[in-house]
Tab-separated table of C-alpha atoms and ligand atoms in Angstrom:
chain	number	residue	atom	x	y	z
A	1	MET	CA	-40.068	-89.487	-87.562
A	2	LYS	CA	-42.829	-89.539	-85.036
A	3	ALA	CA	-45.357	-86.968	-83.838
A	4	TYR	CA	-47.365	-86.397	-80.665
A	5	ARG	CA	-50.657	-84.522	-80.569
A	6	ALA	CA	-51.352	-82.978	-77.145
A	7	SER	CA	-51.254	-79.614	-75.401
A	8	LEU	CA	-47.696	-78.306	-75.590
A	9	LEU	CA	-45.658	-76.154	-73.237
A	10	TRP	CA	-42.266	-74.724	-74.210
A	11	PHE	CA	-40.225	-71.505	-73.980
A	12	ALA	CA	-39.396	-68.597	-76.239
A	13	ARG	CA	-35.797	-68.385	-77.477
A	14	GLN	CA	-33.451	-67.117	-74.759
A	15	THR	CA	-32.377	-64.221	-76.974
A	16	ASP	CA	-35.987	-63.148	-77.584
A	17	GLU	CA	-37.834	-63.256	-74.295
A	18	PRO	CA	-36.227	-65.571	-71.811
A	19	CYS	CA	-38.617	-67.141	-69.307
A	20	ARG	CA	-41.692	-66.586	-71.499
A	21	ALA	CA	-43.678	-69.791	-71.773
A	22	LEU	CA	-45.497	-70.670	-74.992
A	23	PHE	CA	-48.553	-72.879	-74.911
A	24	GLU	CA	-50.552	-74.594	-77.638
A	25	GLU	CA	-53.819	-76.137	-76.488
A	26	ASP	CA	-54.050	-78.528	-79.464
A	27	GLY	CA	-50.446	-78.907	-80.506
A	28	LEU	CA	-48.204	-81.180	-82.554
A	29	LEU	CA	-44.645	-82.089	-81.585
A	30	VAL	CA	-42.655	-83.675	-84.420
A	31	VAL	CA	-39.525	-85.623	-83.471
A	32	GLY	CA	-36.917	-87.101	-85.789
A	33	PRO	CA	-33.173	-87.610	-86.260
A	34	ASN	CA	-30.811	-84.717	-87.009
A	35	ALA	CA	-27.741	-85.009	-89.254
A	36	ASP	CA	-25.890	-86.869	-86.478
A	37	GLY	CA	-28.722	-89.352	-86.002
A	38	ILE	CA	-29.835	-87.793	-82.713
A	39	GLN	CA	-33.571	-87.577	-82.071
A	40	VAL	CA	-34.437	-83.888	-81.884
A	41	VAL	CA	-37.528	-81.749	-82.154
A	42	GLN	CA	-38.268	-81.101	-85.844
A	43	ALA	CA	-41.335	-78.923	-85.364
A	44	VAL	CA	-43.538	-77.602	-82.581
A	45	GLY	CA	-46.789	-75.689	-82.940
A	46	ALA	CA	-50.497	-75.872	-83.615
A	47	TRP	CA	-51.826	-79.222	-84.820
A	48	ARG	CA	-54.078	-77.578	-87.409
A	49	ASP	CA	-51.038	-75.968	-89.119
A	50	LEU	CA	-48.338	-78.580	-88.708
A	51	SER	CA	-50.426	-81.650	-89.526
A	52	LEU	CA	-50.758	-80.336	-93.092
A	53	GLN	CA	-46.982	-80.083	-93.434
A	54	TYR	CA	-46.428	-83.682	-92.305
A	55	PRO	CA	-49.084	-85.714	-94.120
A	56	GLY	CA	-49.019	-89.434	-93.409
A	57	LEU	CA	-46.820	-89.107	-90.339
A	58	ALA	CA	-47.562	-91.505	-87.454
A	59	VAL	CA	-49.221	-89.409	-84.763
A	60	GLU	CA	-49.786	-90.522	-81.181
A	61	HIS	CA	-52.813	-88.694	-79.864
A	62	LEU	CA	-52.734	-87.851	-76.131
A	63	PRO	CA	-56.018	-86.073	-75.386
A	64	GLY	CA	-56.100	-84.127	-72.120
A	65	ARG	CA	-52.330	-84.405	-71.709
A	66	ILE	CA	-49.610	-81.708	-71.716
A	67	ILE	CA	-46.184	-82.334	-73.230
A	68	ALA	CA	-43.459	-80.196	-71.632
A	69	PRO	CA	-39.638	-80.189	-71.690
A	70	GLY	CA	-37.946	-82.742	-69.424
A	71	PHE	CA	-36.754	-81.119	-66.194
A	72	ILE	CA	-33.097	-80.419	-65.413
A	73	ASP	CA	-31.786	-80.976	-61.883
A	74	LEU	CA	-28.819	-78.636	-61.607
A	75	HIS	CA	-27.430	-80.096	-58.385
A	76	VAL	CA	-28.202	-83.446	-56.760
A	77	HIS	CA	-26.203	-86.055	-54.791
A	78	TYR	CA	-26.936	-89.615	-55.844
A	79	PRO	CA	-25.230	-91.072	-52.733
A	80	GLN	CA	-27.613	-89.101	-50.521
A	81	THR	CA	-30.855	-90.742	-51.552
A	82	ASN	CA	-31.037	-92.423	-48.133
A	83	VAL	CA	-30.130	-89.181	-46.344
A	84	ILE	CA	-33.368	-87.383	-47.292
A	85	GLY	CA	-35.208	-86.226	-44.177
A	86	SER	CA	-32.297	-86.388	-41.719
A	87	PRO	CA	-32.686	-83.460	-39.331
A	88	ALA	CA	-29.692	-81.557	-37.928
A	89	ASP	CA	-28.677	-78.216	-36.482
A	90	GLY	CA	-27.477	-76.907	-39.818
A	91	LEU	CA	-25.132	-77.978	-42.600
A	92	LEU	CA	-21.942	-78.962	-40.780
A	93	PRO	CA	-23.525	-81.297	-38.169
A	94	TRP	CA	-25.732	-82.713	-40.934
A	95	LEU	CA	-22.658	-83.588	-43.000
A	96	GLU	CA	-20.870	-85.153	-40.054
A	97	ASN	CA	-23.748	-87.106	-38.533
A	98	HIS	CA	-25.795	-88.206	-41.535
A	99	THR	CA	-24.107	-87.600	-44.861
A	100	PHE	CA	-20.514	-88.702	-44.412
A	101	PRO	CA	-21.484	-92.032	-42.762
A	102	GLU	CA	-23.824	-92.855	-45.669
A	103	GLU	CA	-21.325	-91.819	-48.353
A	104	LYS	CA	-18.715	-94.189	-46.867
A	105	ARG	CA	-20.882	-97.100	-47.947
A	106	PHE	CA	-20.166	-96.279	-51.603
A	107	ALA	CA	-16.707	-97.792	-51.239
A	108	ALA	CA	-18.533	-101.050	-52.067
A	109	PRO	CA	-19.140	-101.254	-55.839
A	110	GLY	CA	-22.316	-103.304	-55.339
A	111	TYR	CA	-23.808	-100.635	-53.114
A	112	SER	CA	-22.917	-97.920	-55.651
A	113	ALA	CA	-24.485	-99.915	-58.474
A	114	GLN	CA	-27.805	-100.550	-56.771
A	115	SER	CA	-28.001	-96.952	-55.550
A	116	ALA	CA	-27.247	-95.628	-59.036
A	117	THR	CA	-29.991	-97.805	-60.517
A	118	PHE	CA	-32.542	-96.555	-58.013
A	119	PHE	CA	-31.426	-92.936	-58.426
A	120	ILE	CA	-31.724	-92.862	-62.230
A	121	GLU	CA	-35.135	-94.553	-62.068
A	122	GLU	CA	-36.294	-92.019	-59.494
A	123	LEU	CA	-35.136	-89.062	-61.598
A	124	LEU	CA	-36.981	-90.394	-64.645
A	125	ARG	CA	-40.100	-91.221	-62.638
A	126	ASN	CA	-40.152	-87.577	-61.552
A	127	GLY	CA	-39.648	-86.224	-65.071
A	128	VAL	CA	-35.986	-85.257	-64.697
A	129	THR	CA	-34.126	-85.959	-67.945
A	130	THR	CA	-30.825	-84.142	-67.317
A	131	ALA	CA	-28.882	-83.952	-64.059
A	132	LEU	CA	-25.625	-82.518	-62.761
A	133	ALA	CA	-24.921	-84.927	-59.931
A	134	PHE	CA	-22.381	-85.499	-57.187
A	135	ALA	CA	-20.992	-89.002	-56.668
A	136	THR	CA	-18.629	-89.813	-53.759
A	137	SER	CA	-14.859	-89.816	-53.344
A	138	HIS	CA	-14.745	-93.426	-54.638
A	139	PRO	CA	-14.031	-93.769	-58.395
A	140	GLU	CA	-16.341	-96.805	-58.507
A	141	SER	CA	-19.260	-94.604	-57.456
A	142	VAL	CA	-18.665	-92.476	-60.550
A	143	ASN	CA	-18.397	-95.480	-62.859
A	144	ALA	CA	-21.621	-96.899	-61.432
A	145	LEU	CA	-23.630	-93.733	-62.093
A	146	PHE	CA	-22.245	-93.195	-65.584
A	147	ALA	CA	-22.922	-96.820	-66.497
A	148	GLN	CA	-26.510	-96.624	-65.337
A	149	ALA	CA	-27.175	-93.303	-67.095
A	150	GLN	CA	-25.663	-94.698	-70.263
A	151	ALA	CA	-27.944	-97.711	-70.089
A	152	ARG	CA	-30.947	-95.351	-69.948
A	153	LYS	CA	-29.447	-92.994	-72.589
A	154	MET	CA	-29.878	-90.134	-70.204
A	155	ARG	CA	-27.965	-86.844	-70.328
A	156	LEU	CA	-26.019	-86.944	-67.096
A	157	ILE	CA	-22.972	-85.109	-65.759
A	158	THR	CA	-21.037	-86.285	-62.699
A	159	GLY	CA	-17.530	-86.579	-61.326
A	160	LEU	CA	-15.263	-87.832	-58.557
A	161	CYS	CA	-15.803	-85.941	-55.312
A	162	LEU	CA	-12.503	-84.273	-54.400
A	163	MET	CA	-11.978	-84.120	-50.631
A	164	ASP	CA	-8.518	-84.647	-49.181
A	165	ARG	CA	-8.976	-83.178	-45.666
A	166	HIS	CA	-11.422	-82.321	-42.870
A	167	ALA	CA	-13.664	-85.359	-43.204
A	168	PRO	CA	-13.470	-88.921	-41.826
A	169	GLN	CA	-10.313	-90.640	-43.072
A	170	ASP	CA	-12.215	-93.445	-44.791
A	171	LEU	CA	-14.194	-90.946	-46.876
A	172	LEU	CA	-11.218	-88.876	-48.028
A	173	ASN	CA	-9.655	-89.589	-51.423
A	174	SER	CA	-7.232	-92.537	-51.216
A	175	ALA	CA	-3.558	-92.750	-52.004
A	176	SER	CA	-2.473	-95.243	-54.702
A	177	ALA	CA	-2.593	-98.901	-53.638
A	178	ASP	CA	1.228	-99.132	-53.517
A	179	GLY	CA	1.405	-95.917	-51.463
A	180	ARG	CA	3.686	-94.171	-53.972
A	181	VAL	CA	1.154	-91.510	-55.027
A	182	ASN	CA	-0.454	-89.454	-52.290
A	183	ALA	CA	-4.230	-89.031	-52.024
A	184	THR	CA	-4.286	-85.523	-53.493
A	185	GLU	CA	-2.284	-86.488	-56.575
A	186	GLN	CA	-4.210	-89.740	-56.976
A	187	SER	CA	-7.574	-87.923	-56.847
A	188	LEU	CA	-6.458	-85.702	-59.720
A	189	LEU	CA	-5.097	-88.641	-61.719
A	190	ASP	CA	-8.369	-90.506	-61.119
A	191	SER	CA	-10.365	-87.457	-62.241
A	192	GLU	CA	-8.415	-87.213	-65.464
A	193	ALA	CA	-8.770	-90.939	-66.170
A	194	LEU	CA	-12.533	-90.621	-65.620
A	195	ILE	CA	-12.701	-87.633	-67.994
A	196	GLN	CA	-10.992	-89.714	-70.659
A	197	ARG	CA	-13.221	-92.688	-70.065
A	198	TRP	CA	-16.606	-90.963	-69.879
A	199	HIS	CA	-16.696	-87.328	-70.992
A	200	GLY	CA	-18.500	-87.011	-74.312
A	201	GLN	CA	-19.473	-90.689	-74.455
A	202	GLY	CA	-23.004	-90.494	-75.846
A	203	ARG	CA	-24.837	-88.040	-73.650
A	204	LEU	CA	-22.484	-88.219	-70.672
A	205	GLY	CA	-20.355	-85.367	-69.388
A	206	TYR	CA	-17.703	-85.074	-66.698
A	207	ALA	CA	-17.672	-82.500	-63.896
A	208	ILE	CA	-14.536	-81.686	-61.903
A	209	THR	CA	-16.000	-81.854	-58.405
A	210	PRO	CA	-14.215	-80.273	-55.439
A	211	ARG	CA	-16.760	-80.979	-52.666
A	212	PHE	CA	-16.301	-77.495	-51.145
A	213	ALA	CA	-13.234	-75.469	-50.321
A	214	PRO	CA	-13.088	-76.535	-46.615
A	215	THR	CA	-12.538	-80.212	-47.504
A	216	CYS	CA	-9.945	-79.527	-50.226
A	217	SER	CA	-6.298	-78.624	-49.691
A	218	ASP	CA	-4.720	-75.777	-51.658
A	219	ALA	CA	-2.867	-78.377	-53.729
A	220	GLN	CA	-6.091	-80.198	-54.591
A	221	LEU	CA	-7.902	-76.998	-55.611
A	222	ARG	CA	-4.878	-75.924	-57.652
A	223	GLY	CA	-4.810	-79.283	-59.414
A	224	ALA	CA	-8.551	-79.111	-60.067
A	225	GLY	CA	-8.084	-75.656	-61.637
A	226	GLU	CA	-5.284	-77.006	-63.826
A	227	LEU	CA	-7.511	-79.854	-64.991
A	228	ALA	CA	-10.290	-77.343	-65.754
A	229	ALA	CA	-7.873	-75.327	-67.906
A	230	LYS	CA	-6.736	-78.462	-69.730
A	231	TYR	CA	-10.302	-79.631	-70.417
A	232	PRO	CA	-12.304	-76.446	-71.090
A	233	ASP	CA	-15.496	-78.226	-72.095
A	234	VAL	CA	-15.848	-80.337	-68.945
A	235	TRP	CA	-18.055	-78.995	-66.176
A	236	ILE	CA	-17.075	-77.897	-62.675
A	237	GLN	CA	-19.376	-78.298	-59.672
A	238	SER	CA	-19.067	-77.377	-56.009
A	239	HIS	CA	-20.834	-75.679	-53.095
A	240	VAL	CA	-20.515	-72.103	-51.901
A	241	ALA	CA	-21.962	-69.600	-49.396
A	242	GLU	CA	-24.643	-71.946	-48.103
A	243	ASN	CA	-24.338	-71.553	-44.348
A	244	LYS	CA	-22.817	-68.961	-41.998
A	245	ASP	CA	-20.594	-71.461	-40.097
A	246	GLU	CA	-19.365	-72.938	-43.376
A	247	ILE	CA	-18.463	-69.456	-44.640
A	248	ALA	CA	-16.556	-68.564	-41.452
A	249	TRP	CA	-14.616	-71.838	-41.782
A	250	ALA	CA	-13.786	-71.225	-45.444
A	251	ARG	CA	-12.605	-67.690	-44.658
A	252	GLU	CA	-10.278	-69.026	-41.928
A	253	LEU	CA	-8.800	-71.610	-44.275
A	254	PHE	CA	-8.346	-69.276	-47.255
A	255	PRO	CA	-7.787	-65.818	-45.719
A	256	ARG	CA	-5.971	-64.453	-48.756
A	257	SER	CA	-9.041	-64.671	-51.024
A	258	ARG	CA	-11.440	-61.703	-51.050
A	259	SER	CA	-14.417	-63.939	-50.217
A	260	TYR	CA	-15.394	-67.600	-50.021
A	261	LEU	CA	-16.546	-67.499	-53.646
A	262	ALA	CA	-13.367	-65.722	-54.737
A	263	THR	CA	-11.366	-68.688	-53.382
A	264	TYR	CA	-12.661	-70.754	-56.289
A	265	ALA	CA	-11.808	-68.012	-58.795
A	266	ASP	CA	-8.305	-67.772	-57.315
A	267	PHE	CA	-7.771	-71.464	-58.116
A	268	GLY	CA	-9.104	-71.194	-61.690
A	269	LEU	CA	-12.439	-72.839	-60.902
A	270	MET	CA	-14.821	-70.165	-62.116
A	271	ARG	CA	-15.758	-70.091	-65.773
A	272	LYS	CA	-18.586	-71.092	-68.081
A	273	ARG	CA	-19.852	-74.572	-67.231
A	274	ALA	CA	-18.982	-74.066	-63.535
A	275	VAL	CA	-22.076	-74.543	-61.375
A	276	TYR	CA	-22.034	-73.574	-57.687
A	277	ALA	CA	-24.771	-74.822	-55.399
A	278	HIS	CA	-26.565	-72.434	-53.021
A	279	CYS	CA	-24.894	-68.990	-53.529
A	280	ILE	CA	-27.011	-67.578	-50.696
A	281	HIS	CA	-24.772	-65.280	-48.657
A	282	PHE	CA	-23.231	-63.168	-51.436
A	283	ASP	CA	-22.298	-59.520	-51.717
A	284	ASP	CA	-22.402	-57.600	-54.977
A	285	ASP	CA	-18.735	-58.309	-55.715
A	286	ASP	CA	-19.532	-62.033	-55.540
A	287	ARG	CA	-22.522	-61.557	-57.841
A	288	THR	CA	-20.346	-59.627	-60.283
A	289	LEU	CA	-17.746	-62.412	-60.183
A	290	MET	CA	-20.450	-64.940	-61.041
A	291	ARG	CA	-21.635	-62.792	-63.941
A	292	ASP	CA	-18.201	-61.920	-65.315
A	293	THR	CA	-16.883	-65.484	-65.210
A	294	GLY	CA	-20.067	-67.007	-66.695
A	295	ALA	CA	-20.499	-69.389	-63.738
A	296	GLY	CA	-24.027	-70.460	-62.767
A	297	ALA	CA	-25.850	-70.910	-59.471
A	298	ALA	CA	-27.845	-74.023	-58.575
A	299	ILE	CA	-30.627	-72.728	-56.346
A	300	SER	CA	-31.678	-75.475	-53.942
A	301	PRO	CA	-34.763	-74.223	-52.095
A	302	THR	CA	-36.000	-77.381	-50.342
A	303	SER	CA	-32.497	-78.025	-49.038
A	304	ASN	CA	-32.034	-74.435	-47.877
A	305	LEU	CA	-35.384	-74.531	-46.075
A	306	PHE	CA	-34.783	-77.968	-44.540
A	307	LEU	CA	-31.274	-77.195	-43.259
A	308	GLY	CA	-32.156	-73.609	-42.326
A	309	SER	CA	-29.370	-72.275	-44.547
A	310	GLY	CA	-31.079	-69.078	-45.718
A	311	PHE	CA	-32.833	-67.693	-48.794
A	312	PHE	CA	-31.362	-67.229	-52.258
A	313	ASP	CA	-31.549	-63.530	-53.163
A	314	TYR	CA	-33.358	-63.482	-56.516
A	315	ALA	CA	-33.508	-59.692	-56.644
A	316	GLY	CA	-29.755	-59.409	-56.066
A	317	ALA	CA	-29.003	-62.022	-58.721
A	318	ASP	CA	-31.192	-60.279	-61.301
A	319	ARG	CA	-29.880	-56.832	-60.436
A	320	VAL	CA	-26.337	-57.936	-61.298
A	321	GLY	CA	-27.362	-60.522	-63.857
A	322	PHE	CA	-25.766	-63.917	-63.302
A	323	GLN	CA	-27.152	-67.259	-64.447
A	324	TYR	CA	-29.067	-69.657	-62.272
A	325	GLY	CA	-31.391	-72.641	-62.311
A	326	LEU	CA	-33.181	-74.944	-59.894
A	327	ALA	CA	-31.897	-78.019	-58.118
A	328	SER	CA	-33.214	-80.617	-55.685
A	329	ASP	CA	-29.941	-80.988	-53.742
A	330	VAL	CA	-31.164	-84.361	-52.496
A	331	GLY	CA	-30.383	-85.390	-49.701
A	332	GLY	CA	-30.229	-81.934	-48.071
A	333	GLY	CA	-33.203	-81.354	-50.353
A	334	THR	CA	-36.380	-83.168	-49.441
A	335	SER	CA	-37.733	-84.329	-52.800
A	336	PHE	CA	-36.815	-85.520	-56.275
A	337	SER	CA	-39.944	-83.850	-57.629
A	338	PRO	CA	-39.369	-80.696	-59.704
A	339	PHE	CA	-42.839	-79.548	-58.597
A	340	HIS	CA	-41.763	-79.551	-54.968
A	341	THR	CA	-38.570	-77.711	-55.885
A	342	MET	CA	-40.459	-75.045	-57.879
A	343	LEU	CA	-42.882	-74.563	-54.989
A	344	GLY	CA	-39.923	-74.262	-52.599
A	345	ALA	CA	-38.433	-71.595	-54.879
A	346	TYR	CA	-41.708	-69.719	-54.742
A	347	TYR	CA	-41.601	-69.758	-50.908
A	348	VAL	CA	-37.979	-68.567	-51.014
A	349	GLY	CA	-38.957	-65.649	-53.263
A	350	ARG	CA	-41.783	-64.680	-50.896
A	351	GLU	CA	-39.603	-64.885	-47.807
A	352	GLY	CA	-36.436	-63.634	-49.485
A	353	GLN	CA	-34.175	-60.765	-48.878
A	354	THR	CA	-36.215	-57.873	-50.294
A	355	LYS	CA	-38.675	-56.158	-47.969
A	356	GLN	CA	-41.872	-57.011	-49.798
A	357	GLY	CA	-40.743	-60.401	-51.002
A	358	LEU	CA	-41.074	-61.441	-54.640
A	359	SER	CA	-43.895	-63.346	-56.226
A	360	LEU	CA	-42.029	-65.365	-58.831
A	361	SER	CA	-44.272	-66.143	-61.779
A	362	PRO	CA	-45.011	-69.781	-62.580
A	363	GLN	CA	-43.436	-69.307	-66.019
A	364	GLN	CA	-40.269	-68.018	-64.386
A	365	LEU	CA	-40.219	-70.967	-61.929
A	366	TRP	CA	-40.759	-73.561	-64.666
A	367	TRP	CA	-38.096	-71.902	-66.860
A	368	GLN	CA	-35.575	-72.094	-63.992
A	369	HIS	CA	-36.003	-75.881	-63.920
A	370	THR	CA	-35.823	-76.361	-67.720
A	371	ALA	CA	-34.507	-73.846	-70.279
A	372	GLY	CA	-32.924	-71.608	-67.626
A	373	ALA	CA	-31.045	-74.525	-66.084
A	374	ALA	CA	-29.915	-75.577	-69.578
A	375	ARG	CA	-28.483	-72.111	-70.119
A	376	ALA	CA	-26.595	-72.285	-66.806
A	377	LEU	CA	-25.134	-75.631	-67.969
A	378	GLY	CA	-24.173	-74.275	-71.389
A	379	LEU	CA	-26.572	-76.776	-72.975
A	380	ASP	CA	-28.912	-74.304	-74.652
A	381	GLY	CA	-27.489	-74.683	-78.139
A	382	ALA	CA	-26.027	-71.161	-77.998
A	383	THR	CA	-22.687	-71.927	-79.649
A	384	GLY	CA	-23.430	-75.140	-81.438
A	385	THR	CA	-23.664	-77.106	-78.183
A	386	PRO	CA	-26.464	-79.625	-77.719
A	387	SER	CA	-29.697	-78.135	-76.479
A	388	VAL	CA	-31.944	-79.506	-73.734
A	389	GLY	CA	-34.661	-78.094	-71.489
A	390	ASN	CA	-36.878	-76.792	-74.274
A	391	LEU	CA	-38.929	-78.036	-77.232
A	392	LEU	CA	-37.764	-75.578	-79.876
A	393	PRO	CA	-36.693	-77.196	-83.163
A	394	GLY	CA	-33.213	-78.684	-82.732
A	395	CYS	CA	-33.615	-79.470	-79.034
A	396	GLU	CA	-32.905	-83.046	-77.999
A	397	ALA	CA	-36.252	-84.790	-77.667
A	398	ASP	CA	-36.395	-85.252	-73.899
A	399	PHE	CA	-39.883	-84.519	-72.649
A	400	VAL	CA	-42.575	-85.353	-70.134
A	401	VAL	CA	-46.230	-86.166	-70.644
A	402	LEU	CA	-48.250	-84.563	-67.843
A	403	ASN	CA	-51.679	-85.728	-66.785
A	404	PRO	CA	-53.441	-82.774	-65.118
A	405	GLN	CA	-56.191	-85.182	-64.011
A	406	ALA	CA	-53.757	-87.296	-62.027
A	407	THR	CA	-55.414	-86.550	-58.668
A	408	PRO	CA	-58.930	-85.352	-57.838
A	409	LEU	CA	-57.663	-82.011	-56.567
A	410	LEU	CA	-55.394	-81.445	-59.574
A	411	ALA	CA	-58.290	-82.262	-61.901
A	412	ARG	CA	-60.603	-79.885	-60.058
A	413	LYS	CA	-58.106	-77.031	-59.891
A	414	THR	CA	-56.691	-77.292	-63.427
A	415	ALA	CA	-60.209	-77.496	-64.879
A	416	ILE	CA	-60.978	-73.986	-63.594
A	417	ALA	CA	-57.656	-72.427	-64.649
A	418	ALA	CA	-58.570	-69.298	-66.585
A	419	ASN	CA	-55.149	-68.767	-68.178
A	420	LEU	CA	-51.701	-70.282	-68.566
A	421	ASN	CA	-50.353	-68.853	-65.309
A	422	GLU	CA	-53.208	-70.361	-63.324
A	423	LEU	CA	-52.708	-73.724	-65.005
A	424	LEU	CA	-48.959	-73.752	-64.319
A	425	PHE	CA	-49.412	-72.614	-60.735
A	426	ALA	CA	-51.976	-75.335	-60.057
A	427	MET	CA	-49.441	-77.949	-61.222
A	428	ILE	CA	-46.519	-76.387	-59.309
A	429	VAL	CA	-48.456	-76.251	-56.048
A	430	LEU	CA	-50.341	-79.563	-56.300
A	431	GLY	CA	-48.037	-81.624	-58.498
A	432	ASP	CA	-45.694	-84.499	-57.688
A	433	ASP	CA	-44.630	-87.732	-59.384
A	434	ARG	CA	-48.274	-88.620	-60.061
A	435	LEU	CA	-48.464	-85.731	-62.529
A	436	ILE	CA	-45.698	-87.295	-64.649
A	437	GLU	CA	-47.467	-89.874	-66.777
A	438	ARG	CA	-44.485	-90.635	-68.967
A	439	THR	CA	-40.888	-89.496	-69.397
A	440	VAL	CA	-39.483	-89.740	-72.912
A	441	ILE	CA	-35.717	-89.743	-73.500
A	442	SER	CA	-34.196	-88.880	-76.858
A	443	GLN	CA	-33.238	-92.323	-78.202
A	444	ALA	CA	-30.119	-91.402	-80.063
A	445	PHE	CA	-27.178	-93.551	-79.189
B	501	GUN	N1	-21.417	-78.704	-48.681
B	501	GUN	C1	-20.451	-79.654	-48.771
B	501	GUN	N2	-20.983	-80.859	-48.998
B	501	GUN	C2	-22.317	-80.684	-49.047
B	501	GUN	C3	-23.410	-81.573	-49.263
B	501	GUN	O1	-23.250	-82.776	-49.451
B	501	GUN	N3	-24.642	-81.018	-49.260
B	501	GUN	C4	-24.845	-79.687	-49.073
B	501	GUN	N4	-26.089	-79.215	-49.081
B	501	GUN	N5	-23.835	-78.836	-48.862
B	501	GUN	C5	-22.586	-79.327	-48.846
B	502	ZN	ZN1	-25.174	-80.274	-52.530
């Protein structure tokens, strides 16, 4: 067992008061193995109380520092690291001119491996300890990312990008080498082989990953839904209702579905552990479908602002009550930093679809990138699943050590914070990778 003495930030139990942050100025975080040998939080609270209960325990003292849950990136593309900051007239030209050409390069295993190494390092440097990530349509790109995450013992979920039409031929899924199995069938066979190889290995999880309905044939979506039914505890990830041209295209291709979102439900791709990026242009029937199926939304504010896609409707989501969390969506998104993403979400709330705009609280923003995102992933310990994104007892011990003195302006602004909200807002608005002094990963496997 090991303990850390510092200021502590964590969240109330979801069932009590979701989104309410708890803060202990002089706190103690005690970490040790659970019955399975996994390093989890054993105790969290005031140093003056807990230190008496753990006499003789090795304590690392971190004066002036804040320990907070590791961040969760609910939607990010590792093959798009080099695509950050590529301007375009909206999503579809951006995919064609910048994204697809870069993703083709991942056919080379060496390129996948070095990109995966950089990507995992960059997540950790920015305090991200769990990610739901896209790879490319090349199985080797998936192996490369899993291997690298495993080496760093990181909780990471990814999967083979399913795309069998409407993209450059050399980026579509490939037929078998002998030509006997067509690309659609082979992509589903490859997905299943990757599930068997990686899902549940240590902290790794597999996500069935249809890129988005317009680049998947009916047969591919049907096969993906069948895989999802066969493996109910794997994740599903895709994109939906991001951009008006994309929506018009999806409606043309799948006219029998009630809406773009409903297309996924019609193929058996909406359930718990299904995470859809963007979810901007929804009506209330779509919101109800999200809620009733237990699917979650990955809100990607820097991407939506950069590509001019629109504004996630927080008020609509809360009125109906579906799950959501925050995501960088690199490379449509402009930063790996959770602080930039939280600030982007604040802008989106201000600009959003209600007349007055919302002023999302800093506790609510931080929750969306930690405990809220864990809930959307089904990793909040609710039904005996592992728990991440919080520091309650039993949570896997993934956390960040923040240094609020990291820059002169941060030091000046945090020093005058009169309450927790002011402190959190100062870090959200002024923070970046310099605020993350250390990222600690639960060393279990
Ligand atoms: N829709 C389909 N593919 C993508 C992608 O790579 N990024 C974003 N933002 N939207 C998509
Ligand atoms: Zn995306």
